PDB file of C-alpha atoms in Angstrom:
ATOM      1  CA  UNK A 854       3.055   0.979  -3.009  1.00 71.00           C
ATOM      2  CA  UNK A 855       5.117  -2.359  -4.773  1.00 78.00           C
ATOM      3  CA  UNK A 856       8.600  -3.426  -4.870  1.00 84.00           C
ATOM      4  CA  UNK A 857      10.427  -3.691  -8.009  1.00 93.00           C
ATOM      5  CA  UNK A 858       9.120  -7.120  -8.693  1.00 91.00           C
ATOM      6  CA  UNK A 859       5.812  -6.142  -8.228  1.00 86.00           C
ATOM      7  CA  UNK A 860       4.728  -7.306  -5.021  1.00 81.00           C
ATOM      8  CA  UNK A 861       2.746  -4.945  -2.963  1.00 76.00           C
ATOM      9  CA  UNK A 862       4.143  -3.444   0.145  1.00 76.00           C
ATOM     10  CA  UNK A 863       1.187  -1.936   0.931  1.00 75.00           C
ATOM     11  CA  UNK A 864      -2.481  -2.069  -0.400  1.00 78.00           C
ATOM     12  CA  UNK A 865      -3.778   0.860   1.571  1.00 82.00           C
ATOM     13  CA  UNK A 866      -4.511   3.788  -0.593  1.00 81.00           C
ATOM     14  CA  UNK A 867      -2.393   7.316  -0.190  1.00 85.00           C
ATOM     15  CA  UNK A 868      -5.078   9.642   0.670  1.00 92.00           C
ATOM     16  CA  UNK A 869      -3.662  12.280  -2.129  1.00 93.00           C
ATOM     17  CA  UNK A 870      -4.350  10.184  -5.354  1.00 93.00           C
ATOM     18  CA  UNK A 871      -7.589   9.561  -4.221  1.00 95.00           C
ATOM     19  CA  UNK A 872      -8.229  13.537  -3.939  1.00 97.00           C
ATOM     20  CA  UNK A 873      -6.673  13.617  -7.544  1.00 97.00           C
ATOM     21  CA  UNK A 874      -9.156  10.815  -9.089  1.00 97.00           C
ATOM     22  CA  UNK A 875     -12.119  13.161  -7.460  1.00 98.00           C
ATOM     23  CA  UNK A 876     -11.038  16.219  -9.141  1.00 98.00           C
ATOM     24  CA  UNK A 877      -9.775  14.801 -12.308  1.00 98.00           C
ATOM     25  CA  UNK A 878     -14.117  13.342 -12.554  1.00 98.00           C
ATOM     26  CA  UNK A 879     -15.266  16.549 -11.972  1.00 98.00           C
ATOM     27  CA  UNK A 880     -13.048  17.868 -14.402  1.00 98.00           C
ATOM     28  CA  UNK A 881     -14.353  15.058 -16.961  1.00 98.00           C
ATOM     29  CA  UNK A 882     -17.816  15.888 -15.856  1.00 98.00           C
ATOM     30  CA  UNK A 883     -17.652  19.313 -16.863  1.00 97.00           C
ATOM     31  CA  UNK A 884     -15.659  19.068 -19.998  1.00 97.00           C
ATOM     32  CA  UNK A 885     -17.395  16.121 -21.607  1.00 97.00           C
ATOM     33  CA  UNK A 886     -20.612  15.824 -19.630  1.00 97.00           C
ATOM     34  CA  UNK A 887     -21.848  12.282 -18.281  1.00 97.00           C
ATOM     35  CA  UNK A 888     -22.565   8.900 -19.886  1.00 97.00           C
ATOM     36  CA  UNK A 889     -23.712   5.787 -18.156  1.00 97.00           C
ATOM     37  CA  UNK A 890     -21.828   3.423 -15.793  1.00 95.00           C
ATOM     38  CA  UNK A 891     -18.290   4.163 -15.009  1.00 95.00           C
ATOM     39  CA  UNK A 892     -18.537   7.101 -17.945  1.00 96.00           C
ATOM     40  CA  UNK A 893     -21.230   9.098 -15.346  1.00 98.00           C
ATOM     41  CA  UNK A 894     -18.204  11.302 -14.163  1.00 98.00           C
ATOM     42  CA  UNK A 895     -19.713  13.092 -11.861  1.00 98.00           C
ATOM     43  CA  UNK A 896     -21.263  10.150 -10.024  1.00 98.00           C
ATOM     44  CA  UNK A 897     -18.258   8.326  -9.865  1.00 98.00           C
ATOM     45  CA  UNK A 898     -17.046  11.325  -8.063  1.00 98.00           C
ATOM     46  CA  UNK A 899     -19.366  12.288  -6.343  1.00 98.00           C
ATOM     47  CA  UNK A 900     -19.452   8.335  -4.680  1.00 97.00           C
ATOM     48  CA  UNK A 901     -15.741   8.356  -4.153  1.00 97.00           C
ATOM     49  CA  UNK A 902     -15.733  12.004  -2.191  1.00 97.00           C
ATOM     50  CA  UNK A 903     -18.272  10.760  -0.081  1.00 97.00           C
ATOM     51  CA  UNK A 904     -16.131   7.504   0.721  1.00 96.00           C
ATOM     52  CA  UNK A 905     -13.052   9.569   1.278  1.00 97.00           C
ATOM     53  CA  UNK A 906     -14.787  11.515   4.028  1.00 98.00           C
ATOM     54  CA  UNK A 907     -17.632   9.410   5.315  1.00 97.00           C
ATOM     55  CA  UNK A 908     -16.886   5.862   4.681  1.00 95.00           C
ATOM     56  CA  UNK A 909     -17.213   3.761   8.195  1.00 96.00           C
ATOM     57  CA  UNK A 910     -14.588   2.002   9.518  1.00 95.00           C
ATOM     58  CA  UNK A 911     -14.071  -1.379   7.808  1.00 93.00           C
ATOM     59  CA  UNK A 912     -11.738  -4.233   9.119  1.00 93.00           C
ATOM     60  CA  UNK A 913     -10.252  -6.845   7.451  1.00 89.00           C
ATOM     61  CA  UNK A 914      -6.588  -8.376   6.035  1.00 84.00           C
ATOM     62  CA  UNK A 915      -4.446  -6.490   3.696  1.00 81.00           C
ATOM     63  CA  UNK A 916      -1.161  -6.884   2.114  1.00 72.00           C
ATOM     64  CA  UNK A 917      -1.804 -10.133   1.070  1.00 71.00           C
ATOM     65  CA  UNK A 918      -3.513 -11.155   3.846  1.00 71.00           C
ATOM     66  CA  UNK A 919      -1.066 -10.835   6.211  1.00 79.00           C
ATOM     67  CA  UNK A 920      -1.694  -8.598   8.583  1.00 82.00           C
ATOM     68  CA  UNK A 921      -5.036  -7.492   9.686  1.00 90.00           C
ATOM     69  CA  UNK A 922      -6.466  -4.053  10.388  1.00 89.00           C
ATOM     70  CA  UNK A 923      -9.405  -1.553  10.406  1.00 93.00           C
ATOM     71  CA  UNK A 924      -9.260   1.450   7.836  1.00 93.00           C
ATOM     72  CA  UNK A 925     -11.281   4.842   8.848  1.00 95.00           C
ATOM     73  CA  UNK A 926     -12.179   7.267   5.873  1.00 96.00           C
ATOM     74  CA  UNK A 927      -9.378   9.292   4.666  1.00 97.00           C
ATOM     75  CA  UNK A 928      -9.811  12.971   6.284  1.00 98.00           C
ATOM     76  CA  UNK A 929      -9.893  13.259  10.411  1.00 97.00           C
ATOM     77  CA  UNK A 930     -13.718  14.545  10.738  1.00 97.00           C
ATOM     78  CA  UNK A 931     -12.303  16.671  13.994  1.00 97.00           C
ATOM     79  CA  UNK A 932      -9.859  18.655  12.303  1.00 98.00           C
ATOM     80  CA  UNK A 933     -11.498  18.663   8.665  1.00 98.00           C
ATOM     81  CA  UNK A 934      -7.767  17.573   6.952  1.00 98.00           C
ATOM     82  CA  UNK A 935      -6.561  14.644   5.183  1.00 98.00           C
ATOM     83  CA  UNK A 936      -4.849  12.090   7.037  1.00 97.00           C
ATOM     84  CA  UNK A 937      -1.657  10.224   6.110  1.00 96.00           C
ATOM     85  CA  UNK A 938      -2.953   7.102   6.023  1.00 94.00           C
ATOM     86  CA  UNK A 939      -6.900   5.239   6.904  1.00 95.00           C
ATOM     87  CA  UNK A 940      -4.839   2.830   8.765  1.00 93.00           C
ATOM     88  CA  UNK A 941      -5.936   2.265  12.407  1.00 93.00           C
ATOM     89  CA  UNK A 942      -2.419   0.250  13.172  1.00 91.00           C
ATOM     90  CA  UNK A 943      -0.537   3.279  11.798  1.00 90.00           C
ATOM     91  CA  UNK A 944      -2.694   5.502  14.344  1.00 92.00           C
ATOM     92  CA  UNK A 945      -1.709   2.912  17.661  1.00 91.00           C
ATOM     93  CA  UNK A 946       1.987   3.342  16.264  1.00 93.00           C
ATOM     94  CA  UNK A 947       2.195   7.310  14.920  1.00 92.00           C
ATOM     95  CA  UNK A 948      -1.046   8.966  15.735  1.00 94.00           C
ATOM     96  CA  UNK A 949      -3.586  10.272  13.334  1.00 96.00           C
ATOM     97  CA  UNK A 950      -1.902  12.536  11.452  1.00 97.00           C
ATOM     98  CA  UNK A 951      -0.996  14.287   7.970  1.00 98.00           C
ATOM     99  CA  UNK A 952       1.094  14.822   5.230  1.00 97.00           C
ATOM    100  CA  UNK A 953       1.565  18.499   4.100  1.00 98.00           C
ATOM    101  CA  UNK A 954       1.675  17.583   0.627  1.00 97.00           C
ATOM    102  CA  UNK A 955      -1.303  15.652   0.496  1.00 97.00           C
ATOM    103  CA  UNK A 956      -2.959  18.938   1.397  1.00 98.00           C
ATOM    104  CA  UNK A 957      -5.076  20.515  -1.704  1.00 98.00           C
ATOM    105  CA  UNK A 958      -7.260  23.505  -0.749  1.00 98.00           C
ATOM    106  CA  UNK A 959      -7.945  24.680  -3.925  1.00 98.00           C
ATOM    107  CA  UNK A 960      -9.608  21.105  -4.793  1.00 98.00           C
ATOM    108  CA  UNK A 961     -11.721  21.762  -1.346  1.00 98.00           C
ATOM    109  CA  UNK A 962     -13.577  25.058  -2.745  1.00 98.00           C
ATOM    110  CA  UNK A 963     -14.259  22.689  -6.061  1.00 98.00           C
ATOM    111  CA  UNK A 964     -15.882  20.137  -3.910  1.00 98.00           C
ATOM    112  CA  UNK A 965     -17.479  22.861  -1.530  1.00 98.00           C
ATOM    113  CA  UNK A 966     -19.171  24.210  -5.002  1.00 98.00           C
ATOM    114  CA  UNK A 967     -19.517  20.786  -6.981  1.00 98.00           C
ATOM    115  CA  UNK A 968     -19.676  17.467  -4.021  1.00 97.00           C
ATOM    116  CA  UNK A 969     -22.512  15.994  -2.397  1.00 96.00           C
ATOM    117  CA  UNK A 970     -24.894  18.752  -0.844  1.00 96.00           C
ATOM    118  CA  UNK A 971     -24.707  17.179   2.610  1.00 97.00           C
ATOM    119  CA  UNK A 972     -20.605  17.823   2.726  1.00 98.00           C
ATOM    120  CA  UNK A 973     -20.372  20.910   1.227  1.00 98.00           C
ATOM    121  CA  UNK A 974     -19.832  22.632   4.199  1.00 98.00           C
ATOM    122  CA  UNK A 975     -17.400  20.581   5.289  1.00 98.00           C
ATOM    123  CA  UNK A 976     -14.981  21.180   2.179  1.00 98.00           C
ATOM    124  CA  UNK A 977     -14.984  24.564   2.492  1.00 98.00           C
ATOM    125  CA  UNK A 978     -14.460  24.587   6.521  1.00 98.00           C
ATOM    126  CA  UNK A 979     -11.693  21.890   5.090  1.00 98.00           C
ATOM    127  CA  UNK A 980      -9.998  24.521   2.390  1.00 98.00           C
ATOM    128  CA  UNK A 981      -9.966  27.656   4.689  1.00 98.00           C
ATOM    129  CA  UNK A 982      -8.036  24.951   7.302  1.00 98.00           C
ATOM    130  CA  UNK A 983      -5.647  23.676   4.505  1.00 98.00           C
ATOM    131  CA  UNK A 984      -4.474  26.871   4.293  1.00 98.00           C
ATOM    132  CA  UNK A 985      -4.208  27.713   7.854  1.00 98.00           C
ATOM    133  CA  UNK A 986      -2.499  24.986   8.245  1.00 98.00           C
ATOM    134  CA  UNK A 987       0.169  26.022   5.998  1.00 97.00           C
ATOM    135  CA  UNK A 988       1.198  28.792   7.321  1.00 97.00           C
ATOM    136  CA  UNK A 989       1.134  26.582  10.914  1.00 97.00           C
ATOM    137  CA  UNK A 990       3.573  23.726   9.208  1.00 98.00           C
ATOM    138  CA  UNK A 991       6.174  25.776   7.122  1.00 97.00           C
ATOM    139  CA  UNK A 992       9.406  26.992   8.277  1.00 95.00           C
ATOM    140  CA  UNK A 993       8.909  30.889   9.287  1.00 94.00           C
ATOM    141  CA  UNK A 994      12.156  31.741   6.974  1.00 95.00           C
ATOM    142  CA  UNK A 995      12.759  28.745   4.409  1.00 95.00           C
ATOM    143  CA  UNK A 996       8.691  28.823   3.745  1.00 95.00           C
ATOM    144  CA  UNK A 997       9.416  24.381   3.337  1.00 97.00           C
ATOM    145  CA  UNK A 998       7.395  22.294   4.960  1.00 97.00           C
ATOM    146  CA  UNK A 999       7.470  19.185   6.955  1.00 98.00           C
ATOM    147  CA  UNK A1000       7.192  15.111   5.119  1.00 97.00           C
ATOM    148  CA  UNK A1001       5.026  14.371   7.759  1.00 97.00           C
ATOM    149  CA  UNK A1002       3.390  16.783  10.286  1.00 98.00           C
ATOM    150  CA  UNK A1003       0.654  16.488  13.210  1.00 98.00           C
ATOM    151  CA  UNK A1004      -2.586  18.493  12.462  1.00 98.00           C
ATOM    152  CA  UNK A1005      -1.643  21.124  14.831  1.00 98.00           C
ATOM    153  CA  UNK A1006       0.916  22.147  12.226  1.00 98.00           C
ATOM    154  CA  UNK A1007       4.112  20.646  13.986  1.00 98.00           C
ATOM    155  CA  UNK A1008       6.833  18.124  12.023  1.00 97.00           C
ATOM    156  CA  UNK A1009       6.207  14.715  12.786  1.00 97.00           C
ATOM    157  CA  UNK A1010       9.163  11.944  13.130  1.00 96.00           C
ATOM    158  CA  UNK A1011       7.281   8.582  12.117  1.00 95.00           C
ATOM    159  CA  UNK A1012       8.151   5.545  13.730  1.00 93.00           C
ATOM    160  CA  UNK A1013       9.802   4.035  11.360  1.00 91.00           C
ATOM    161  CA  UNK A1014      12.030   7.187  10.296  1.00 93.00           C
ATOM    162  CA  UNK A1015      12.326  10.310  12.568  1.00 95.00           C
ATOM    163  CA  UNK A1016      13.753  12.156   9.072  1.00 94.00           C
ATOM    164  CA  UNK A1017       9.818  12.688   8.358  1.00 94.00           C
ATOM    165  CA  UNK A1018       9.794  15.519  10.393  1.00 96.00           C
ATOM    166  CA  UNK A1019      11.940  17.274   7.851  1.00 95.00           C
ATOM    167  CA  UNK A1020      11.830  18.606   4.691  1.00 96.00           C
ATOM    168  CA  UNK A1021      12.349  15.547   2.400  1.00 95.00           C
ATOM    169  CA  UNK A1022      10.377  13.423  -0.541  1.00 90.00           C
ATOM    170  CA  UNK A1023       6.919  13.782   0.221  1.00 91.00           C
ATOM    171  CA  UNK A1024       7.732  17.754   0.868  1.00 94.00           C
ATOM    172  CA  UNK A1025       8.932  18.108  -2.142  1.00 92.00           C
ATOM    173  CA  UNK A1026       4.957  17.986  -3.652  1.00 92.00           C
ATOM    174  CA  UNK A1027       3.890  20.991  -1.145  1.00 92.00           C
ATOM    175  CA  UNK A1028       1.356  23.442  -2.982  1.00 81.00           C
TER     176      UNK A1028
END
């Protein structure tokens, strides 16, 4: 995330272009086959999926070395979803939580059928639970979900703007 003049105001990743970046390799993979190096599309995915859900925790400084922090890997292991952020200072503030829009089930069943062996499972537990959950996080008449919501399905107000427990920007992207 930058400012207008280009300075970052945050370095961490959003979990939901990483899940993108996956797919879109796999997709590459399949269309064009694999070269070598950063043109072996399936290994380059297949090394980030298994970073976005097993990497261990790793501390250090970021946004310009200012402020220090440990990042987990980007989906909760209990509940099998995608968290809003890695950030372990965002947890201590907010919880562990998600973003319904980050959610992408259908890209789950690709990686259940295409990802590492070991995790295959684990995507499609993590697909059937993507959809669960939307049906736990949407309005029962408007169908529109939540910016921000805890993994049990209900809204959450962030810290540093209760409004995320509404339908706003983020909910806009909502599958």
């Amino acid at each position: 995330q930058m400012r207008p003049d280009g300075t970052a105001i945050d370095e961490n990743p959003a979990p939901d272009a990483e899940e993108y970046f996956a797919t879109a390799l796999f997709f590459a993979s399949h269309r064009w086959g694999n070269g070598k190096g950063i043109y072996d599309y399936r290994k380059e995915a297949l090394g980030l999926l298994d970073a976005m859900k097993n990497r261990k925790a790793i501390a250090g400084a970021v946004n310009a070395n200012k402020r220090k922090t440990t990042l987990h890997a980007l989906f909760n292991p209990e509940h099998k979803m995608v968290r809003f952020t890695p950030d372990a200072d965002n947890f201590a503030k907010n919880g562990d939580h998600t973003d319904p829009s980050y959610h992408l089930p259908a890209f789950y069943e690709l990686w259940a059928a295409w990802g590492p062996e070991a995790d295959r499972a684990f995507w499609a537990d993590a697909a059937k639970v993507s959809r669960d959950f939307f049906v736990k996080t949407t309005h029962p008449k408007t169908g529109l979900a939540p910016d921000y919501a805890n993994f049990d399905g209900t809204p959450k107000a962030a810290s540093w703007d209760a409004g995320t427990a509404n339908f706003r920007y983020d909910a806009f992207r909502t599958a």
